Coordinates of C-alpha atoms and ligand atoms in Angstrom, one line a residue:
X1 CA 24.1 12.1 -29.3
X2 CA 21.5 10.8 -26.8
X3 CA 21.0 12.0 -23.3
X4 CA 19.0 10.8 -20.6
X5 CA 18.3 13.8 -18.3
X6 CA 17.9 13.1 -14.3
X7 CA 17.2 14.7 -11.0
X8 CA 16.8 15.2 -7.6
X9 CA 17.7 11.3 -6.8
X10 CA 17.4 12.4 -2.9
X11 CA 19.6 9.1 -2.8
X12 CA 18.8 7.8 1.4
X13 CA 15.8 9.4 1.4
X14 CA 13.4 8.4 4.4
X15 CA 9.6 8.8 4.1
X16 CA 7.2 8.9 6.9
X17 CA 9.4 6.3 8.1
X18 CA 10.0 4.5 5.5
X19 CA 13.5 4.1 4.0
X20 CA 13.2 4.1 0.6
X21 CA 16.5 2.6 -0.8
X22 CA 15.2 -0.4 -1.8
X23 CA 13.1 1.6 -4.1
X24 CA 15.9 4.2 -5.3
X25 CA 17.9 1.0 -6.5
X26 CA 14.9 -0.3 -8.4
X27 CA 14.7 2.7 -10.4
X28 CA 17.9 3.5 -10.8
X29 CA 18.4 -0.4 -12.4
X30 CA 15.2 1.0 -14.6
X31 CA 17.0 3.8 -15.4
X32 CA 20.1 1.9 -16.6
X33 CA 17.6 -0.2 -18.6
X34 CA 16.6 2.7 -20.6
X35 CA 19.6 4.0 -21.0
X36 CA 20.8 0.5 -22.9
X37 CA 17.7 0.4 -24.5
X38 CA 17.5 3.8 -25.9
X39 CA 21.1 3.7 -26.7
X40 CA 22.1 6.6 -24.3
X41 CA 25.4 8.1 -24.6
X42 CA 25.2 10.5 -21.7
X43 CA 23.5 10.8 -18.2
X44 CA 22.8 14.3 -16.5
X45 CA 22.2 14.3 -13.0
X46 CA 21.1 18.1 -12.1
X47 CA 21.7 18.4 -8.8
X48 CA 20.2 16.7 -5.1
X49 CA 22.2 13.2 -5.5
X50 CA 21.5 12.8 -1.9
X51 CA 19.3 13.5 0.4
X52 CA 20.6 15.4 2.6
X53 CA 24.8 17.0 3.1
X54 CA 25.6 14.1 5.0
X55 CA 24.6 11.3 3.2
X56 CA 23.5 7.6 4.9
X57 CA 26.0 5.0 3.9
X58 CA 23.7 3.1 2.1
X59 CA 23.0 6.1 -0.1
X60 CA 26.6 6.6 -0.5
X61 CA 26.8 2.6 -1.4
X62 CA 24.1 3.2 -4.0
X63 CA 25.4 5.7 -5.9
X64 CA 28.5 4.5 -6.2
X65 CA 27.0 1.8 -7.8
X66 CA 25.8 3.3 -10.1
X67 CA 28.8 5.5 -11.1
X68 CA 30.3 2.2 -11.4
X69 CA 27.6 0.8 -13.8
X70 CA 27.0 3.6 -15.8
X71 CA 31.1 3.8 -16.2
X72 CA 31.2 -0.1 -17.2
X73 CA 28.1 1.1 -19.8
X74 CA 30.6 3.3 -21.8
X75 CA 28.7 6.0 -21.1
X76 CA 29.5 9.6 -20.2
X77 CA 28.3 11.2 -16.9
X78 CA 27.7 14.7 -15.9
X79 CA 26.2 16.0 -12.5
X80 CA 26.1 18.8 -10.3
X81 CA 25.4 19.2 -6.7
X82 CA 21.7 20.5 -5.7
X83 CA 20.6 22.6 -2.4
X84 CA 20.1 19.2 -0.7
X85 CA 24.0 18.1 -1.1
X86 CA 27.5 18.9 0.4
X87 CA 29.3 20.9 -2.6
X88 CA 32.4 19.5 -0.9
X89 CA 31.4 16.1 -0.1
X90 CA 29.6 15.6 -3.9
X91 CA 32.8 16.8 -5.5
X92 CA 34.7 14.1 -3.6
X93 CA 36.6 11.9 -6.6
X94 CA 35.8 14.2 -9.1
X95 CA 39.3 14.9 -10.4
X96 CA 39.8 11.1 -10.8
X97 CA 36.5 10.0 -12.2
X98 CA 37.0 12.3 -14.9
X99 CA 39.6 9.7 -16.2
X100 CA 36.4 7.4 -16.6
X101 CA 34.4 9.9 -18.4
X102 CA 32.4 11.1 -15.1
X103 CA 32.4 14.7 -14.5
X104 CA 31.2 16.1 -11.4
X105 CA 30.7 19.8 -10.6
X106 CA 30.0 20.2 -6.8
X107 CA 31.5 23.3 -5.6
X108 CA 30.9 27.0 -7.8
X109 CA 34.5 28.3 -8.2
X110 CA 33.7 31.6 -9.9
X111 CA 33.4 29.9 -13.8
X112 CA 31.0 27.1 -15.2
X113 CA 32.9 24.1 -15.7
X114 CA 32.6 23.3 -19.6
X115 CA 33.3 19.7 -20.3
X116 CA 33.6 19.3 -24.7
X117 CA 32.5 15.6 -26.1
X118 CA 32.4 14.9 -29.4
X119 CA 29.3 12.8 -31.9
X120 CA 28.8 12.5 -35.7
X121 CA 27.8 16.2 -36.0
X122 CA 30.8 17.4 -34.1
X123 CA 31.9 18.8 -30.6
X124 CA 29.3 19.2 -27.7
X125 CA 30.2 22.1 -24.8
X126 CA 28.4 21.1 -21.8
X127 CA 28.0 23.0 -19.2
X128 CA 27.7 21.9 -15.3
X129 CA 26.7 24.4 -13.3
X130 CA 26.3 23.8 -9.8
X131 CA 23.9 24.9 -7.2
X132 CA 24.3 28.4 -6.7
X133 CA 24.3 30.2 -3.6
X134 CA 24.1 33.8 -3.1
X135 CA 27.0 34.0 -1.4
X136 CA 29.6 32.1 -3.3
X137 CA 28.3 33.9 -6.3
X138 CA 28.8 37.4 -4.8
X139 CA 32.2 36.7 -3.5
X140 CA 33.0 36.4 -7.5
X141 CA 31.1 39.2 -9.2
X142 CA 30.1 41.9 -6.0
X143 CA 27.0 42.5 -4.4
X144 CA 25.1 45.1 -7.8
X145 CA 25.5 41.9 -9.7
X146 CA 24.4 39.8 -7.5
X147 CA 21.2 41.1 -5.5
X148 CA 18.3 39.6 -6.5
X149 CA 17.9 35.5 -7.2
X150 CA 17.6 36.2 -10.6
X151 CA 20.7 38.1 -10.7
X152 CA 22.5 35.7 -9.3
X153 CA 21.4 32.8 -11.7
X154 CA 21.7 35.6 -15.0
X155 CA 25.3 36.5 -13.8
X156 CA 26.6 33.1 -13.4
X157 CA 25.2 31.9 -16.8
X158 CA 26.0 35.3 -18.6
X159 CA 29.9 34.1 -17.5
X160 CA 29.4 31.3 -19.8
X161 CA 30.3 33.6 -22.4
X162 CA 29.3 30.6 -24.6
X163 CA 29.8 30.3 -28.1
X164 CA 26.6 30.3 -29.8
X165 CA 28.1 28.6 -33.4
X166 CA 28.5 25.4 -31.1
X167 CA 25.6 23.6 -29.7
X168 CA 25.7 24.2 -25.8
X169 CA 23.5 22.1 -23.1
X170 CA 23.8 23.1 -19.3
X171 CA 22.9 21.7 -15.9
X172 CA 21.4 23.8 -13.4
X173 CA 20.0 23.3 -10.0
X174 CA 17.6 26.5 -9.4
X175 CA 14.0 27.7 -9.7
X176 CA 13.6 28.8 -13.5
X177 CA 10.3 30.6 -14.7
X178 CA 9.3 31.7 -17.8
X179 CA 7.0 34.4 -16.1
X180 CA 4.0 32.2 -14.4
X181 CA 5.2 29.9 -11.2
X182 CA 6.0 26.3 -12.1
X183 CA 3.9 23.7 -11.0
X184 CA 5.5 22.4 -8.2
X185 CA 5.0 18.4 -6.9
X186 CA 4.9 18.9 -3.4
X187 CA 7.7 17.7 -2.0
X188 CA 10.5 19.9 -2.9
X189 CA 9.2 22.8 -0.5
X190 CA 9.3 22.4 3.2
X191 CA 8.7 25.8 4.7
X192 CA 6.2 27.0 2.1
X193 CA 4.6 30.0 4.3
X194 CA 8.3 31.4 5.8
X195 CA 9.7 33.7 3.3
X196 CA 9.1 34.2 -0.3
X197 CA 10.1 32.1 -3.2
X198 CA 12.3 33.7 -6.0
X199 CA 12.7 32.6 -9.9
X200 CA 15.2 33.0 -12.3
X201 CA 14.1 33.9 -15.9
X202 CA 14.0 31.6 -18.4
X203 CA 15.8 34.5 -21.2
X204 CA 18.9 33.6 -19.5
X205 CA 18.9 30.4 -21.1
X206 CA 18.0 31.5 -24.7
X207 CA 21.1 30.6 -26.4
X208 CA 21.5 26.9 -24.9
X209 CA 20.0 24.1 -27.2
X210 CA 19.3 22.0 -24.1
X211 CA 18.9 23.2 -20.7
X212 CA 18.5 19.9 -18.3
X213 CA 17.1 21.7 -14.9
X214 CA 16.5 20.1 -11.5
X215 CA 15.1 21.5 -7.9
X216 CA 11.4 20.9 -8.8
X217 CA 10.1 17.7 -8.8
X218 CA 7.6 17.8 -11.0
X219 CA 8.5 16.6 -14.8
X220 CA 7.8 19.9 -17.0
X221 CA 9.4 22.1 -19.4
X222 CA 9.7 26.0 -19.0
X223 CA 8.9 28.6 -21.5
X224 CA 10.1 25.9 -24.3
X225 CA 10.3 22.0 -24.7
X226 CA 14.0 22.3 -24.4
X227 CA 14.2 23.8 -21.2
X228 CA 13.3 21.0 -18.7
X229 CA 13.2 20.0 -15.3
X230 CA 13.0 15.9 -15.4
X231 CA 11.3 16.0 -11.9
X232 CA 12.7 13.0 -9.6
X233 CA 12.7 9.4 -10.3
X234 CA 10.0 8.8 -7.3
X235 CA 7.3 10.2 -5.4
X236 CA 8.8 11.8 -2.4
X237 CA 6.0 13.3 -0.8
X238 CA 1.9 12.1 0.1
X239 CA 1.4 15.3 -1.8
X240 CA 2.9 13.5 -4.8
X241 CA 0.2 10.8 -5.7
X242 CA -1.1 12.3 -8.7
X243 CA 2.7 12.9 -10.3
X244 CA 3.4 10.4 -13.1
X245 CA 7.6 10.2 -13.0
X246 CA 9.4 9.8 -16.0
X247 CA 12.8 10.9 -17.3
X248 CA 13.5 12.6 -20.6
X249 CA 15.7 11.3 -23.5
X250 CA 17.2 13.7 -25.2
X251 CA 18.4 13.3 -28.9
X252 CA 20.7 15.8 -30.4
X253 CA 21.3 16.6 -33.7
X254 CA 22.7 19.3 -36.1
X255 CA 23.1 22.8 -34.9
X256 CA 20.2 24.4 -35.4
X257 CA 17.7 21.3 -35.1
X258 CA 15.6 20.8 -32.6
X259 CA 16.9 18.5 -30.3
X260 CA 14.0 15.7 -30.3
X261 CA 12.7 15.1 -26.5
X262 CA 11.1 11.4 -25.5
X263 CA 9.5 10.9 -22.1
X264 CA 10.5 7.6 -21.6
X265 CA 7.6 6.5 -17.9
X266 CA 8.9 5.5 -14.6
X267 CA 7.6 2.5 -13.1
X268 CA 8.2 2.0 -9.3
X269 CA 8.8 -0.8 -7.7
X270 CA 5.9 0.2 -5.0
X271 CA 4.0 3.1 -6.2
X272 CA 2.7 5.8 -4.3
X273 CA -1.2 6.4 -4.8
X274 CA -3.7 7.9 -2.7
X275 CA -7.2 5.6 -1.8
X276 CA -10.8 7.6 -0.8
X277 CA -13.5 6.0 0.8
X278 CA -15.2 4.6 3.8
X279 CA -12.7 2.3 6.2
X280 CA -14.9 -0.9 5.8
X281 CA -14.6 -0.2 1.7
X282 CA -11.1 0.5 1.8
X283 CA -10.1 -2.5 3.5
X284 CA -12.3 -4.9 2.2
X285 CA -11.2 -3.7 -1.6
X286 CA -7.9 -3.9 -1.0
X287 CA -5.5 -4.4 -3.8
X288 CA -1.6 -4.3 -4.9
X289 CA -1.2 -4.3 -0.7
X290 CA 2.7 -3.2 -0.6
X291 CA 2.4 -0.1 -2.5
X292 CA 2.6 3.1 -0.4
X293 CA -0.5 4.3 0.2
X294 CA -2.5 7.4 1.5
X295 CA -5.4 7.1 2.5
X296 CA -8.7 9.6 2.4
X297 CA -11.4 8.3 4.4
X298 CA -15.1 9.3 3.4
X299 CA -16.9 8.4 6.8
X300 CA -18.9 10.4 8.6
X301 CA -17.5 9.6 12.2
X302 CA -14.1 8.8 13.2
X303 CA -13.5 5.5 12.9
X304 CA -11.9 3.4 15.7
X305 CA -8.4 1.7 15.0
X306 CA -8.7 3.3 11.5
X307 CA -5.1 3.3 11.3
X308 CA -3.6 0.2 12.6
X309 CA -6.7 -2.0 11.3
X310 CA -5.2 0.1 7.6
X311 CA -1.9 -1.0 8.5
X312 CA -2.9 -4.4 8.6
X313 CA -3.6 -4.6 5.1
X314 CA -1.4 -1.9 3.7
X315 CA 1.7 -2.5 5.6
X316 CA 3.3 0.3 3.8
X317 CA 0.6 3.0 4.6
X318 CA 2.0 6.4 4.8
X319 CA -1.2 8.7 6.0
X320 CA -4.3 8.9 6.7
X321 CA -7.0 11.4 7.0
X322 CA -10.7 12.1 7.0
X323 CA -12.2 14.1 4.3
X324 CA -15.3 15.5 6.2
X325 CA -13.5 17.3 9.0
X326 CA -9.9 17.5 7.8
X327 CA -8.9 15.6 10.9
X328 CA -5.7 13.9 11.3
X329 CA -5.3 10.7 12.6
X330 CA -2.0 10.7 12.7
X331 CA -2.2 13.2 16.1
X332 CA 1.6 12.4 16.2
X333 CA 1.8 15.5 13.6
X334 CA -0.1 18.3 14.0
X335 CA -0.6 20.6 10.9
X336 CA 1.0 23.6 11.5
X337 CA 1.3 26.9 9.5
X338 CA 3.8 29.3 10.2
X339 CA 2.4 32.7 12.0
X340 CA 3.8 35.6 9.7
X341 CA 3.9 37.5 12.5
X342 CA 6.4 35.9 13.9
X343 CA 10.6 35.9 12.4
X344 CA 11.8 33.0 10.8
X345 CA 14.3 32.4 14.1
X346 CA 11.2 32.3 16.2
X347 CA 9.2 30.1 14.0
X348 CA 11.6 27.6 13.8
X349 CA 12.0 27.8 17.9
X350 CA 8.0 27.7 18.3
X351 CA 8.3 24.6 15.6
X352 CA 10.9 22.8 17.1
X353 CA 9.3 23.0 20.8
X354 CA 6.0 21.7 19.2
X355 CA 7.6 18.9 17.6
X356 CA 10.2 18.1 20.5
X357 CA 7.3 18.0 23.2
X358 CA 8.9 21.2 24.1
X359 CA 12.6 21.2 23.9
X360 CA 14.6 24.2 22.6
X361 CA 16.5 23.7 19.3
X362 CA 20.5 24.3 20.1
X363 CA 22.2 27.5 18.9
X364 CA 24.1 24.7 16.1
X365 CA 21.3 23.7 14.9
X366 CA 19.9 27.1 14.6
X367 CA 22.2 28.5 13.0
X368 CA 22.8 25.5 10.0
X369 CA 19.0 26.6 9.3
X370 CA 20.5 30.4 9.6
X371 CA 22.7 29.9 6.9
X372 CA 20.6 27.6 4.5
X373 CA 18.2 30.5 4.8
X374 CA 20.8 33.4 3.8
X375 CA 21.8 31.0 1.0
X376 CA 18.4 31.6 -0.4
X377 CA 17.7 27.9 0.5
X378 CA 14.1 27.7 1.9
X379 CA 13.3 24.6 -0.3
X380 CA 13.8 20.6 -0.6
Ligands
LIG1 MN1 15.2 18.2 -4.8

């Protein structure tokens, strides 16, 4: 069988400004395209459908598009929430999609969901395991089993109890490491400095014959080709210029063989891409005007209108800095680092005043960012 592996689709995601729907439904046409011409069976969405737990209607639109597509295709779907989605909201349908060959696995209710298909070798057991939180895990399995990130990850797929005579494929939504940090793209962390990141082992995953991973969006395998993470479809960040997307396709054979991997490229609609030089350069050697653009200026002083004269040929221009002095143009957003000295509660209040011109953050508010940080959620 043939799988095309996906990720973090961040579906209503909004950049600098810019809403980038237009751009999600252009790649996820392209995506379709592959998928008919690489005669896909399966898609596997690991995790961060949406942007954010309560998604924009247009993102909600979109994907269900797509559902609809991809279930007109013939083709079998699998998916699992991420960090960035509602368990609840994501699992919404599920029981009756499954009639049309879409499985969805939002919400972690103490087992792995295994869903069996069948090709010419014989039965598939796939497994869709949803983001984990710390939590929801330990409310299953106790607090030894479950005090350390790893643990909790190692616990969850230890339940598996999967038969190792069968081939076995899993979707996962966490930080896996085979011992040095993964490269990361840039835009899946937002609080890099406040608290400290944690990484489940690779070994866990020994016995699976594919492991399709999501959370980082940077396309690389971990420890062995077949342990993946597909990276997203787009750049999502100005730190992301230099990250080529593309998404794996997956073919499986025998037991035993292994599964052969394509990266099949990306091409956006717009693409993202960083430009260096002095204004007068820049401007004058314009080209491909509508892609998203940051922009590195070389000159020695600042330059007067730098941004709106930038604008004026790069509608679409995202940033832009100097390269001597570091100095941001756009004032509108200061760099900030967080003071260590300080707790995470107070950060966020000392962030939230500096970007509010000063107004305190609500005790709601505070505490939604309370409880994504206990879930072990610091990330994108
Ligand atoms: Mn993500």
């Amino acid at each position: 069988m043939r799988l095309l592996h996906l990720s973090d689709l961040h579906l209503g995601r909004v950049l600098n400004g810019f809403d980038l729907i237009d751009d999600q439904r252009y790649i996820l046409e392209q995506i379709l395209d592959i998928a008919k011409e690489k005669n896909v069976d399966s898609i596997l969405i690991s995790g961060d459908i949406y942007n954010k737990r309560t998604p924009t209607e247009s993102a909600v639109e979109l994907f269900d598009k797509f559902l609809e597509q991809v279930s007109e295709m013939g083709l079998n779907l699998f998916a699992i929430s991420g960090n960035h989605d509602s368990d609840v909201r994501v699992d919404f349908g599920s029981g009756v999609f499954r009639k049309n060959k879409i499985y969805i696995a939002g919400r972690y209710r103490g087992e792995v969901e295994k869903v069996t298909v069948k090709d010419e070798f014989g039965e598939v057991d796939i497994w869709l395991m949803p983001y984990l939180k710390k939590a929801a895990v330990a409310s299953y399995f106790g607090a030894e089993k479950t005090e350390t990130y790893n643990d909790v990850v190692g616990t969850v797929v230890k339940s598996c109890n999967i038969d190792k005579t069968r081939r076995n494929i899993i979707l996962a939504h966490q930080f896996v490491s085979a011992g040095e940090k993964p490269r990361l793209a840039g835009s899946e962390l937002r609080y890099e400095s406040v608290g400290t990141l944690d990484f489940a082992s690779v070994k866990w995953f020994d016995d699976f014959d594919y492991v399709a991973l999501g959370h980082i969006h940077r396309p690389q395998s971990v420890g062995r080709k077949t342990v993946r993470y597909s990276g997203s479809p787009l750049k999502y960040s100005d730190r992301e210029t230099d990250v080529p997307k593309s998404v794996p396709v997956v073919t499986l054979g025998k037991k035993g063989e292994e599964p052969e991997i394509e990266k099949v490229p990306l091409i956006p609609r717009r693409d993202m891409r960083k430009i260096k030089g002095e204004l007068e350069k820049l401007i004058d050697e314009a080209v491909d005007k509508d892609d998203y653009i940051v922009a590195e200026l070389t000159d020695k002083y600042r330059q007067h209108d730098a941004r709106a004269r930038l604008k004026q040929v790069y509608p679409n221009l995202i940033s832009v800095f100097y390269s001597e002095n570091e100095f941001e143009e756009d004032d509108a957003k200061p760099r900030i680092a967080a003071n260590t000295a300080l707790s995470f509660e107070d950060n966020v209040r000392e962030f939230y005043r500096l970007m509010t011109d000063g107004e305190e953050i609500s005790d709601e508010e505070m505490k939604i960012l309370l409880d994504i940080m206990r879930g072990d959620d610091i990330t994108e």
